[in-house]
Amino acid sequence: MCGILAALLLGGTPEANRRSVLKASKLQRHRGPDASAVYQTKDGNSIFSFERLNIIDPSDSGKQPFILERPQGRLVWALNSEIYNHEAIKAKQLAGVQIVKNSKSDSAIIGHMYEKMGAGPELWNALDGIFACVILDEATGQFTVARDPMGICSLYWGRGDDGSFWFASEMKSLQNACSSFDYFPPGHVYSSSTGRMERYYKPVWAEPGYHPTAPLDLTAIREGFIKAVVKRLMSDAPLAVLLSGGLDSSLVAAVAVRHLKEAKNTYSTNKRLHTFSIGIEGAPDLLAARSVAQHLGTHHHEFHFTVQEGLDALHDLIFHIESYEQVRAAVPMYLLARRIKALGIKVVLSGEGADEVFGGYLYFHKAPSPEEFHKETVRKTMRLHQWDVLRANKAPFAFGVESRVPFLDRSFLDTCMTVDPAEKMISMADRPDGRHPRLEKYILRKAFDIPEDPYLPDSVLYRQKEQFSDGVGYDWVNGLKAHADKLVSQAMWDSRESRFPDHTPTNKEYYLLRSIFEEHFPSKSALDTVPKGLSIACSTPEAIAWDPSWAGSHEISGRAMRNVHDAAEGFGHNTAHAAPFAAAAQLPSNDALEATILDAASTVSPAAAAPSTPAKENGTVPRQVKRSSSGRRIGTGVSHWAPRMSVDLNGEDDVSARHSLEDPSDIDEDVDDEEAAAAAEDEPGVVGTDVSHYAPRMSSDIPTTSSMGRSGSLADLAPRLDSSGAKRATHSRPAVAMASIRGSKPQEPLDPGQDARAAAFKGNFGTNVSHWDASSRLSGDWATAPEPEDASHGIDSSLLAAVAELRLPPGDEADPEAPEAPYEHFVPRLSMEHPVSLSVDGANAPARPDQKQSPARA
């Protein structure tokens, strides 16, 4: 891989032409820091400049541009590429051909293929890989330019005032030399002999009107992806995997680890795969990635960045990615690439493309039909060269690191994009395997769900989508917005239409990013390379029509889908029980230990409990929790439900991680404020689903004291229990969860120092795993409410701290050698911005939002 620049049919003097090309090529030298080379034709009017990153055949025989001497004249070509089937082409199409310079470079075959096949579609369709290529035939003076099917290798082209043609890996090398320029379209070839741009890549699944009907074949999907990953391990340089801990990157790492154990032709033979992650300290992706790396046994590197470091990088980042889109996600990738290069890594594999191919973004929950689902996956996939692929290519290349994306493998796309889209549709109420809901990318998950030979634990395989810019930490996105609000004055904002008449920014963040972009790229040509249109949670503009409430929206974060994935400020990081996986792995199994956890909202009436469950004298129902012999811990939730306790009140010993999403449609929409307040006092604890299987949810994110209707995430609370508890039913008055804080002495608040087991919990206020520290526990003392400005937890002083008390069953004595507070990593939380009621040793009292609470009550 490299940076290429070709300036053809120049009108100046040979010396002036060379100077201008060298100056332009230097602007993209970061793409190829290992070597530079220039070739100029005898007449001085055409020049190739090459900035090399040594990946395949680092010797001089791999040096470009390649020059094939022929009696009729030279054939010259330069290529930014990884041709994964180059050895097969040598053995078949080029059998007996002496490769130029005896090079082992994958790029060396192109000129010989041109000699045999010509410049048409046959040549480019024979290549399995990624490329941006320029070929000059000096015998005829004609040139040919082509780009890979998905546009993974960046390429731009433009025209000079003298009529010259310019081609470069990055547009910064063209903007001073060309009067106009644009990106070169993926899957196309241009021939100067015809003057036409021809589309050579024509997948049937992308044709208008095509509706896939192929039956689902999980084996084909699994084997196709394995092949896609394995071929991308081709390298004579160190390689690694970018690991976020989400499904996509984790599958890449899992397949790579398996293959490298048997690999014979890669740099990493007999070495552990390196994996890298980055985020704001405490971000959900960091903990999830750590868990996956531990499971796979990789050599894992975790890096943190601060909001200020991200802000400091904005100007350089936008210069390198040449866009004001994708900035949120590009900044952490850019910062990580620098650390990766410092450790000597030149190649990384990443998980881009899976969400487009399988409909993994959360807005796909709203797809109105399989037909619309497929159309949107096609739009997303075919436009990736302006979005995630652009970021994945240019952000790492800022430091000379090449990125490869196996999910966009051509053969794999043909397999997955021809599957009946009904198989990709999302239905959280549907559990085809009896265990997991049909969440996004379900068929990809099932393809690798092999219990007898697991690639990943269920906690990762069924982790819900978390967009990279969100997963690295919401503080980053929030900090970027706050920074824009500070720098973009109201006067500036009011005049936005006059300053930016074309594609006017829709918010201050985009105003700021657009301003920085135009500092580097002021031309209309540069602006036109950036995609336009509204988006909701990374949708295309066309998908906005799926939901009338999205009209006029422009929020690319997954937090825009609050009703699909609980993404409230400070709470919206869902790791679908990936977080407890890491903590659980560090704790010894101890079947003898049995705990009774009195969690928030567990104070339900005896009548509401499962019939076989005896009620305690004080009217609470104990939840018996036991660790299995395998040491498996209770998992957290999925989708927009907060982490929950998964327990069985009927007395079963083993507890497994479960996740469910019930239909919230039976919640009473017409509850008024007075009814809500009454419900909170009179019917405490009636929150959650069937208590025989699930404990009440810990996170409601109630925006106001008495806003109990279908608003915000409260509308998504599970249906309530009826008074008998025999079945799930609607409840006329949704009630608010009650916290049960029990002191060591009656009528006194709990002093952590009085009870070692309780002290170990330290209160664990808050709800979500993004705020857990390295030991998977929230920091902070339960008795002290956080200050409103405490951004480290994203919660304010009105947050109710739910305290869980660990007790041994009656008649048992504590084991002095047992680990202290073994369940601290999944202590139930209750998150309410404005608690309605609090139960302290049975004494209920309403808590108003404006009422200052005592430390014990807070």
PDB file of N, CA and C in Angstrom, residues 733-800:
ATOM      1  N   ARG A 733     -51.640   1.802  36.537  1.00  0.00           N
ATOM      2  CA  ARG A 733     -50.827   2.937  36.964  1.00  0.00           C
ATOM      3  C   ARG A 733     -49.366   2.503  37.086  1.00  0.00           C
ATOM      4  N   PRO A 734     -48.556   2.789  36.101  1.00  0.00           N
ATOM      5  CA  PRO A 734     -47.151   2.425  36.198  1.00  0.00           C
ATOM      6  C   PRO A 734     -46.538   2.990  37.470  1.00  0.00           C
ATOM      7  N   ALA A 735     -45.835   2.168  38.161  1.00  0.00           N
ATOM      8  CA  ALA A 735     -45.251   2.604  39.423  1.00  0.00           C
ATOM      9  C   ALA A 735     -43.750   2.717  39.303  1.00  0.00           C
ATOM     10  N   VAL A 736     -43.168   3.469  40.159  1.00  0.00           N
ATOM     11  CA  VAL A 736     -41.748   3.713  40.132  1.00  0.00           C
ATOM     12  C   VAL A 736     -41.047   2.765  41.094  1.00  0.00           C
ATOM     13  N   ALA A 737     -39.900   2.287  40.663  1.00  0.00           N
ATOM     14  CA  ALA A 737     -39.161   1.366  41.511  1.00  0.00           C
ATOM     15  C   ALA A 737     -38.785   2.024  42.832  1.00  0.00           C
ATOM     16  N   MET A 738     -38.788   1.234  43.885  1.00  0.00           N
ATOM     17  CA  MET A 738     -38.457   1.737  45.208  1.00  0.00           C
ATOM     18  C   MET A 738     -37.101   1.190  45.628  1.00  0.00           C
ATOM     19  N   ALA A 739     -36.330   2.003  46.260  1.00  0.00           N
ATOM     20  CA  ALA A 739     -35.046   1.529  46.748  1.00  0.00           C
ATOM     21  C   ALA A 739     -35.192   1.080  48.198  1.00  0.00           C
ATOM     22  N   SER A 740     -34.649  -0.057  48.507  1.00  0.00           N
ATOM     23  CA  SER A 740     -34.704  -0.558  49.868  1.00  0.00           C
ATOM     24  C   SER A 740     -33.323  -0.458  50.481  1.00  0.00           C
ATOM     25  N   ILE A 741     -33.138   0.505  51.332  1.00  0.00           N
ATOM     26  CA  ILE A 741     -31.844   0.713  51.969  1.00  0.00           C
ATOM     27  C   ILE A 741     -31.974   0.281  53.431  1.00  0.00           C
ATOM     28  N   ARG A 742     -31.314  -0.774  53.771  1.00  0.00           N
ATOM     29  CA  ARG A 742     -31.483  -1.344  55.109  1.00  0.00           C
ATOM     30  C   ARG A 742     -30.215  -1.135  55.931  1.00  0.00           C
ATOM     31  N   GLY A 743     -30.360  -0.518  57.051  1.00  0.00           N
ATOM     32  CA  GLY A 743     -29.217  -0.287  57.904  1.00  0.00           C
ATOM     33  C   GLY A 743     -28.947  -1.459  58.827  1.00  0.00           C
ATOM     34  N   SER A 744     -27.786  -1.439  59.437  1.00  0.00           N
ATOM     35  CA  SER A 744     -27.438  -2.527  60.343  1.00  0.00           C
ATOM     36  C   SER A 744     -28.211  -2.415  61.654  1.00  0.00           C
ATOM     37  N   LYS A 745     -28.768  -1.241  61.904  1.00  0.00           N
ATOM     38  CA  LYS A 745     -29.621  -1.049  63.074  1.00  0.00           C
ATOM     39  C   LYS A 745     -30.933  -0.432  62.613  1.00  0.00           C
ATOM     40  N   PRO A 746     -32.025  -0.793  63.232  1.00  0.00           N
ATOM     41  CA  PRO A 746     -33.317  -0.237  62.810  1.00  0.00           C
ATOM     42  C   PRO A 746     -33.302   1.293  62.833  1.00  0.00           C
ATOM     43  N   GLN A 747     -33.945   1.863  61.824  1.00  0.00           N
ATOM     44  CA  GLN A 747     -34.140   3.305  61.723  1.00  0.00           C
ATOM     45  C   GLN A 747     -32.840   4.090  61.591  1.00  0.00           C
ATOM     46  N   GLU A 748     -31.747   3.404  61.303  1.00  0.00           N
ATOM     47  CA  GLU A 748     -30.493   4.126  61.116  1.00  0.00           C
ATOM     48  C   GLU A 748     -29.946   3.861  59.716  1.00  0.00           C
ATOM     49  N   PRO A 749     -29.402   4.852  59.085  1.00  0.00           N
ATOM     50  CA  PRO A 749     -28.807   4.619  57.757  1.00  0.00           C
ATOM     51  C   PRO A 749     -27.590   3.711  57.870  1.00  0.00           C
ATOM     52  N   LEU A 750     -27.364   2.968  56.835  1.00  0.00           N
ATOM     53  CA  LEU A 750     -26.268   2.015  56.820  1.00  0.00           C
ATOM     54  C   LEU A 750     -24.925   2.727  56.813  1.00  0.00           C
ATOM     55  N   ASP A 751     -24.086   2.347  57.722  1.00  0.00           N
ATOM     56  CA  ASP A 751     -22.723   2.835  57.742  1.00  0.00           C
ATOM     57  C   ASP A 751     -21.842   1.746  57.133  1.00  0.00           C
ATOM     58  N   PRO A 752     -21.208   1.999  55.993  1.00  0.00           N
ATOM     59  CA  PRO A 752     -20.407   0.959  55.366  1.00  0.00           C
ATOM     60  C   PRO A 752     -19.386   0.333  56.309  1.00  0.00           C
ATOM     61  N   GLY A 753     -18.913   1.103  57.258  1.00  0.00           N
ATOM     62  CA  GLY A 753     -17.934   0.549  58.166  1.00  0.00           C
ATOM     63  C   GLY A 753     -18.502  -0.484  59.120  1.00  0.00           C
ATOM     64  N   GLN A 754     -19.822  -0.531  59.287  1.00  0.00           N
ATOM     65  CA  GLN A 754     -20.436  -1.460  60.236  1.00  0.00           C
ATOM     66  C   GLN A 754     -20.637  -2.843  59.657  1.00  0.00           C
ATOM     67  N   ASP A 755     -20.590  -2.961  58.342  1.00  0.00           N
ATOM     68  CA  ASP A 755     -20.870  -4.248  57.727  1.00  0.00           C
ATOM     69  C   ASP A 755     -19.885  -4.440  56.573  1.00  0.00           C
ATOM     70  N   ALA A 756     -18.956  -5.382  56.743  1.00  0.00           N
ATOM     71  CA  ALA A 756     -17.894  -5.553  55.747  1.00  0.00           C
ATOM     72  C   ALA A 756     -18.447  -5.902  54.389  1.00  0.00           C
ATOM     73  N   ARG A 757     -19.469  -6.716  54.397  1.00  0.00           N
ATOM     74  CA  ARG A 757     -20.010  -7.123  53.100  1.00  0.00           C
ATOM     75  C   ARG A 757     -20.666  -5.935  52.402  1.00  0.00           C
ATOM     76  N   ALA A 758     -21.453  -5.175  53.138  1.00  0.00           N
ATOM     77  CA  ALA A 758     -22.097  -4.006  52.547  1.00  0.00           C
ATOM     78  C   ALA A 758     -21.057  -2.965  52.134  1.00  0.00           C
ATOM     79  N   ALA A 759     -20.007  -2.840  52.963  1.00  0.00           N
ATOM     80  CA  ALA A 759     -18.978  -1.851  52.652  1.00  0.00           C
ATOM     81  C   ALA A 759     -18.302  -2.141  51.325  1.00  0.00           C
ATOM     82  N   ALA A 760     -18.187  -3.432  51.035  1.00  0.00           N
ATOM     83  CA  ALA A 760     -17.504  -3.796  49.791  1.00  0.00           C
ATOM     84  C   ALA A 760     -18.213  -3.270  48.567  1.00  0.00           C
ATOM     85  N   PHE A 761     -19.519  -3.095  48.707  1.00  0.00           N
ATOM     86  CA  PHE A 761     -20.255  -2.601  47.548  1.00  0.00           C
ATOM     87  C   PHE A 761     -19.993  -1.119  47.294  1.00  0.00           C
ATOM     88  N   LYS A 762     -19.677  -0.393  48.310  1.00  0.00           N
ATOM     89  CA  LYS A 762     -19.457   1.050  48.189  1.00  0.00           C
ATOM     90  C   LYS A 762     -20.638   1.745  47.519  1.00  0.00           C
ATOM     91  N   GLY A 763     -21.780   1.145  47.628  1.00  0.00           N
ATOM     92  CA  GLY A 763     -22.990   1.810  47.133  1.00  0.00           C
ATOM     93  C   GLY A 763     -23.258   1.644  45.662  1.00  0.00           C
ATOM     94  N   ASN A 764     -22.217   1.652  44.842  1.00  0.00           N
ATOM     95  CA  ASN A 764     -22.369   1.425  43.406  1.00  0.00           C
ATOM     96  C   ASN A 764     -23.518   2.197  42.782  1.00  0.00           C
ATOM     97  N   PHE A 765     -23.540   3.497  42.981  1.00  0.00           N
ATOM     98  CA  PHE A 765     -24.630   4.260  42.400  1.00  0.00           C
ATOM     99  C   PHE A 765     -24.503   4.273  40.890  1.00  0.00           C
ATOM    100  N   GLY A 766     -25.607   4.563  40.207  1.00  0.00           N
ATOM    101  CA  GLY A 766     -25.605   4.608  38.754  1.00  0.00           C
ATOM    102  C   GLY A 766     -26.128   3.326  38.163  1.00  0.00           C
ATOM    103  N   THR A 767     -26.048   3.214  36.876  1.00  0.00           N
ATOM    104  CA  THR A 767     -26.561   2.012  36.246  1.00  0.00           C
ATOM    105  C   THR A 767     -25.572   1.337  35.349  1.00  0.00           C
ATOM    106  N   ASN A 768     -24.841   2.061  34.542  1.00  0.00           N
ATOM    107  CA  ASN A 768     -24.324   1.270  33.459  1.00  0.00           C
ATOM    108  C   ASN A 768     -22.843   1.040  33.483  1.00  0.00           C
ATOM    109  N   VAL A 769     -22.468  -0.013  32.766  1.00  0.00           N
ATOM    110  CA  VAL A 769     -21.126  -0.538  32.838  1.00  0.00           C
ATOM    111  C   VAL A 769     -20.063   0.406  32.297  1.00  0.00           C
ATOM    112  N   SER A 770     -20.468   1.418  31.543  1.00  0.00           N
ATOM    113  CA  SER A 770     -19.460   2.327  31.032  1.00  0.00           C
ATOM    114  C   SER A 770     -18.787   3.098  32.162  1.00  0.00           C
ATOM    115  N   HIS A 771     -19.435   3.149  33.306  1.00  0.00           N
ATOM    116  CA  HIS A 771     -18.871   3.891  34.424  1.00  0.00           C
ATOM    117  C   HIS A 771     -18.142   2.992  35.414  1.00  0.00           C
ATOM    118  N   TRP A 772     -18.063   1.711  35.114  1.00  0.00           N
ATOM    119  CA  TRP A 772     -17.341   0.839  36.022  1.00  0.00           C
ATOM    120  C   TRP A 772     -15.847   1.053  35.837  1.00  0.00           C
ATOM    121  N   ASP A 773     -15.142   0.878  36.914  1.00  0.00           N
ATOM    122  CA  ASP A 773     -13.697   1.018  36.784  1.00  0.00           C
ATOM    123  C   ASP A 773     -13.094  -0.330  36.402  1.00  0.00           C
ATOM    124  N   ALA A 774     -11.770  -0.423  36.452  1.00  0.00           N
ATOM    125  CA  ALA A 774     -11.111  -1.634  35.968  1.00  0.00           C
ATOM    126  C   ALA A 774     -11.557  -2.884  36.712  1.00  0.00           C
ATOM    127  N   SER A 775     -11.970  -2.745  37.941  1.00  0.00           N
ATOM    128  CA  SER A 775     -12.443  -3.908  38.691  1.00  0.00           C
ATOM    129  C   SER A 775     -13.938  -4.092  38.518  1.00  0.00           C
ATOM    130  N   SER A 776     -14.487  -3.403  37.541  1.00  0.00           N
ATOM    131  CA  SER A 776     -15.901  -3.530  37.183  1.00  0.00           C
ATOM    132  C   SER A 776     -16.832  -3.055  38.288  1.00  0.00           C
ATOM    133  N   ARG A 777     -16.414  -2.098  39.060  1.00  0.00           N
ATOM    134  CA  ARG A 777     -17.280  -1.512  40.084  1.00  0.00           C
ATOM    135  C   ARG A 777     -17.296  -0.019  39.911  1.00  0.00           C
ATOM    136  N   LEU A 778     -18.433   0.536  40.158  1.00  0.00           N
ATOM    137  CA  LEU A 778     -18.509   1.989  40.113  1.00  0.00           C
ATOM    138  C   LEU A 778     -17.766   2.582  41.302  1.00  0.00           C
ATOM    139  N   SER A 779     -17.086   3.655  41.031  1.00  0.00           N
ATOM    140  CA  SER A 779     -16.409   4.333  42.125  1.00  0.00           C
ATOM    141  C   SER A 779     -17.398   5.233  42.849  1.00  0.00           C
ATOM    142  N   GLY A 780     -17.024   5.650  44.038  1.00  0.00           N
ATOM    143  CA  GLY A 780     -17.880   6.555  44.790  1.00  0.00           C
ATOM    144  C   GLY A 780     -18.552   5.875  45.952  1.00  0.00           C
ATOM    145  N   ASP A 781     -18.842   6.617  46.966  1.00  0.00           N
ATOM    146  CA  ASP A 781     -19.458   6.088  48.169  1.00  0.00           C
ATOM    147  C   ASP A 781     -20.967   6.226  48.060  1.00  0.00           C
ATOM    148  N   TRP A 782     -21.682   5.160  48.415  1.00  0.00           N
ATOM    149  CA  TRP A 782     -23.139   5.185  48.319  1.00  0.00           C
ATOM    150  C   TRP A 782     -23.749   6.287  49.153  1.00  0.00           C
ATOM    151  N   ALA A 783     -23.083   6.650  50.197  1.00  0.00           N
ATOM    152  CA  ALA A 783     -23.675   7.615  51.116  1.00  0.00           C
ATOM    153  C   ALA A 783     -23.518   9.059  50.646  1.00  0.00           C
ATOM    154  N   THR A 784     -22.756   9.276  49.595  1.00  0.00           N
ATOM    155  CA  THR A 784     -22.519  10.632  49.128  1.00  0.00           C
ATOM    156  C   THR A 784     -22.984  10.790  47.694  1.00  0.00           C
ATOM    157  N   ALA A 785     -23.972  11.602  47.505  1.00  0.00           N
ATOM    158  CA  ALA A 785     -24.474  11.827  46.137  1.00  0.00           C
ATOM    159  C   ALA A 785     -23.429  12.595  45.342  1.00  0.00           C
ATOM    160  N   PRO A 786     -23.237  12.279  44.053  1.00  0.00           N
ATOM    161  CA  PRO A 786     -22.272  13.012  43.232  1.00  0.00           C
ATOM    162  C   PRO A 786     -22.711  14.453  43.012  1.00  0.00           C
ATOM    163  N   GLU A 787     -21.726  15.287  42.829  1.00  0.00           N
ATOM    164  CA  GLU A 787     -22.043  16.682  42.551  1.00  0.00           C
ATOM    165  C   GLU A 787     -22.627  16.796  41.147  1.00  0.00           C
ATOM    166  N   PRO A 788     -23.481  17.799  40.910  1.00  0.00           N
ATOM    167  CA  PRO A 788     -24.093  17.947  39.583  1.00  0.00           C
ATOM    168  C   PRO A 788     -23.074  18.065  38.457  1.00  0.00           C
ATOM    169  N   GLU A 789     -21.932  18.704  38.745  1.00  0.00           N
ATOM    170  CA  GLU A 789     -20.969  18.906  37.673  1.00  0.00           C
ATOM    171  C   GLU A 789     -20.034  17.719  37.506  1.00  0.00           C
ATOM    172  N   ASP A 790     -20.287  16.651  38.235  1.00  0.00           N
ATOM    173  CA  ASP A 790     -19.426  15.485  38.126  1.00  0.00           C
ATOM    174  C   ASP A 790     -19.694  14.761  36.801  1.00  0.00           C
ATOM    175  N   ALA A 791     -18.944  15.147  35.776  1.00  0.00           N
ATOM    176  CA  ALA A 791     -19.182  14.563  34.450  1.00  0.00           C
ATOM    177  C   ALA A 791     -18.630  13.161  34.328  1.00  0.00           C
ATOM    178  N   SER A 792     -17.802  12.732  35.280  1.00  0.00           N
ATOM    179  CA  SER A 792     -17.205  11.408  35.148  1.00  0.00           C
ATOM    180  C   SER A 792     -18.230  10.301  35.220  1.00  0.00           C
ATOM    181  N   HIS A 793     -19.374  10.566  35.846  1.00  0.00           N
ATOM    182  CA  HIS A 793     -20.413   9.546  35.903  1.00  0.00           C
ATOM    183  C   HIS A 793     -21.647   9.921  35.108  1.00  0.00           C
ATOM    184  N   GLY A 794     -21.711  11.121  34.632  1.00  0.00           N
ATOM    185  CA  GLY A 794     -22.837  11.525  33.812  1.00  0.00           C
ATOM    186  C   GLY A 794     -24.149  11.571  34.546  1.00  0.00           C
ATOM    187  N   ILE A 795     -24.117  11.746  35.873  1.00  0.00           N
ATOM    188  CA  ILE A 795     -25.352  11.767  36.644  1.00  0.00           C
ATOM    189  C   ILE A 795     -25.319  12.976  37.558  1.00  0.00           C
ATOM    190  N   ASP A 796     -26.501  13.422  37.977  1.00  0.00           N
ATOM    191  CA  ASP A 796     -26.536  14.613  38.802  1.00  0.00           C
ATOM    192  C   ASP A 796     -26.939  14.259  40.230  1.00  0.00           C
ATOM    193  N   SER A 797     -26.985  15.298  41.070  1.00  0.00           N
ATOM    194  CA  SER A 797     -27.186  15.058  42.494  1.00  0.00           C
ATOM    195  C   SER A 797     -28.561  14.530  42.817  1.00  0.00           C
ATOM    196  N   SER A 798     -29.489  14.566  41.871  1.00  0.00           N
ATOM    197  CA  SER A 798     -30.823  14.051  42.152  1.00  0.00           C
ATOM    198  C   SER A 798     -30.950  12.571  41.844  1.00  0.00           C
ATOM    199  N   LEU A 799     -29.829  11.960  41.414  1.00  0.00           N
ATOM    200  CA  LEU A 799     -29.877  10.531  41.104  1.00  0.00           C
ATOM    201  C   LEU A 799     -30.082   9.717  42.377  1.00  0.00           C
ATOM    202  N   LEU A 800     -30.990   8.788  42.316  1.00  0.00           N
ATOM    203  CA  LEU A 800     -31.226   7.896  43.449  1.00  0.00           C
ATOM    204  C   LEU A 800     -30.189   6.787  43.467  1.00  0.00           C
TER     205      LEU A 800
END
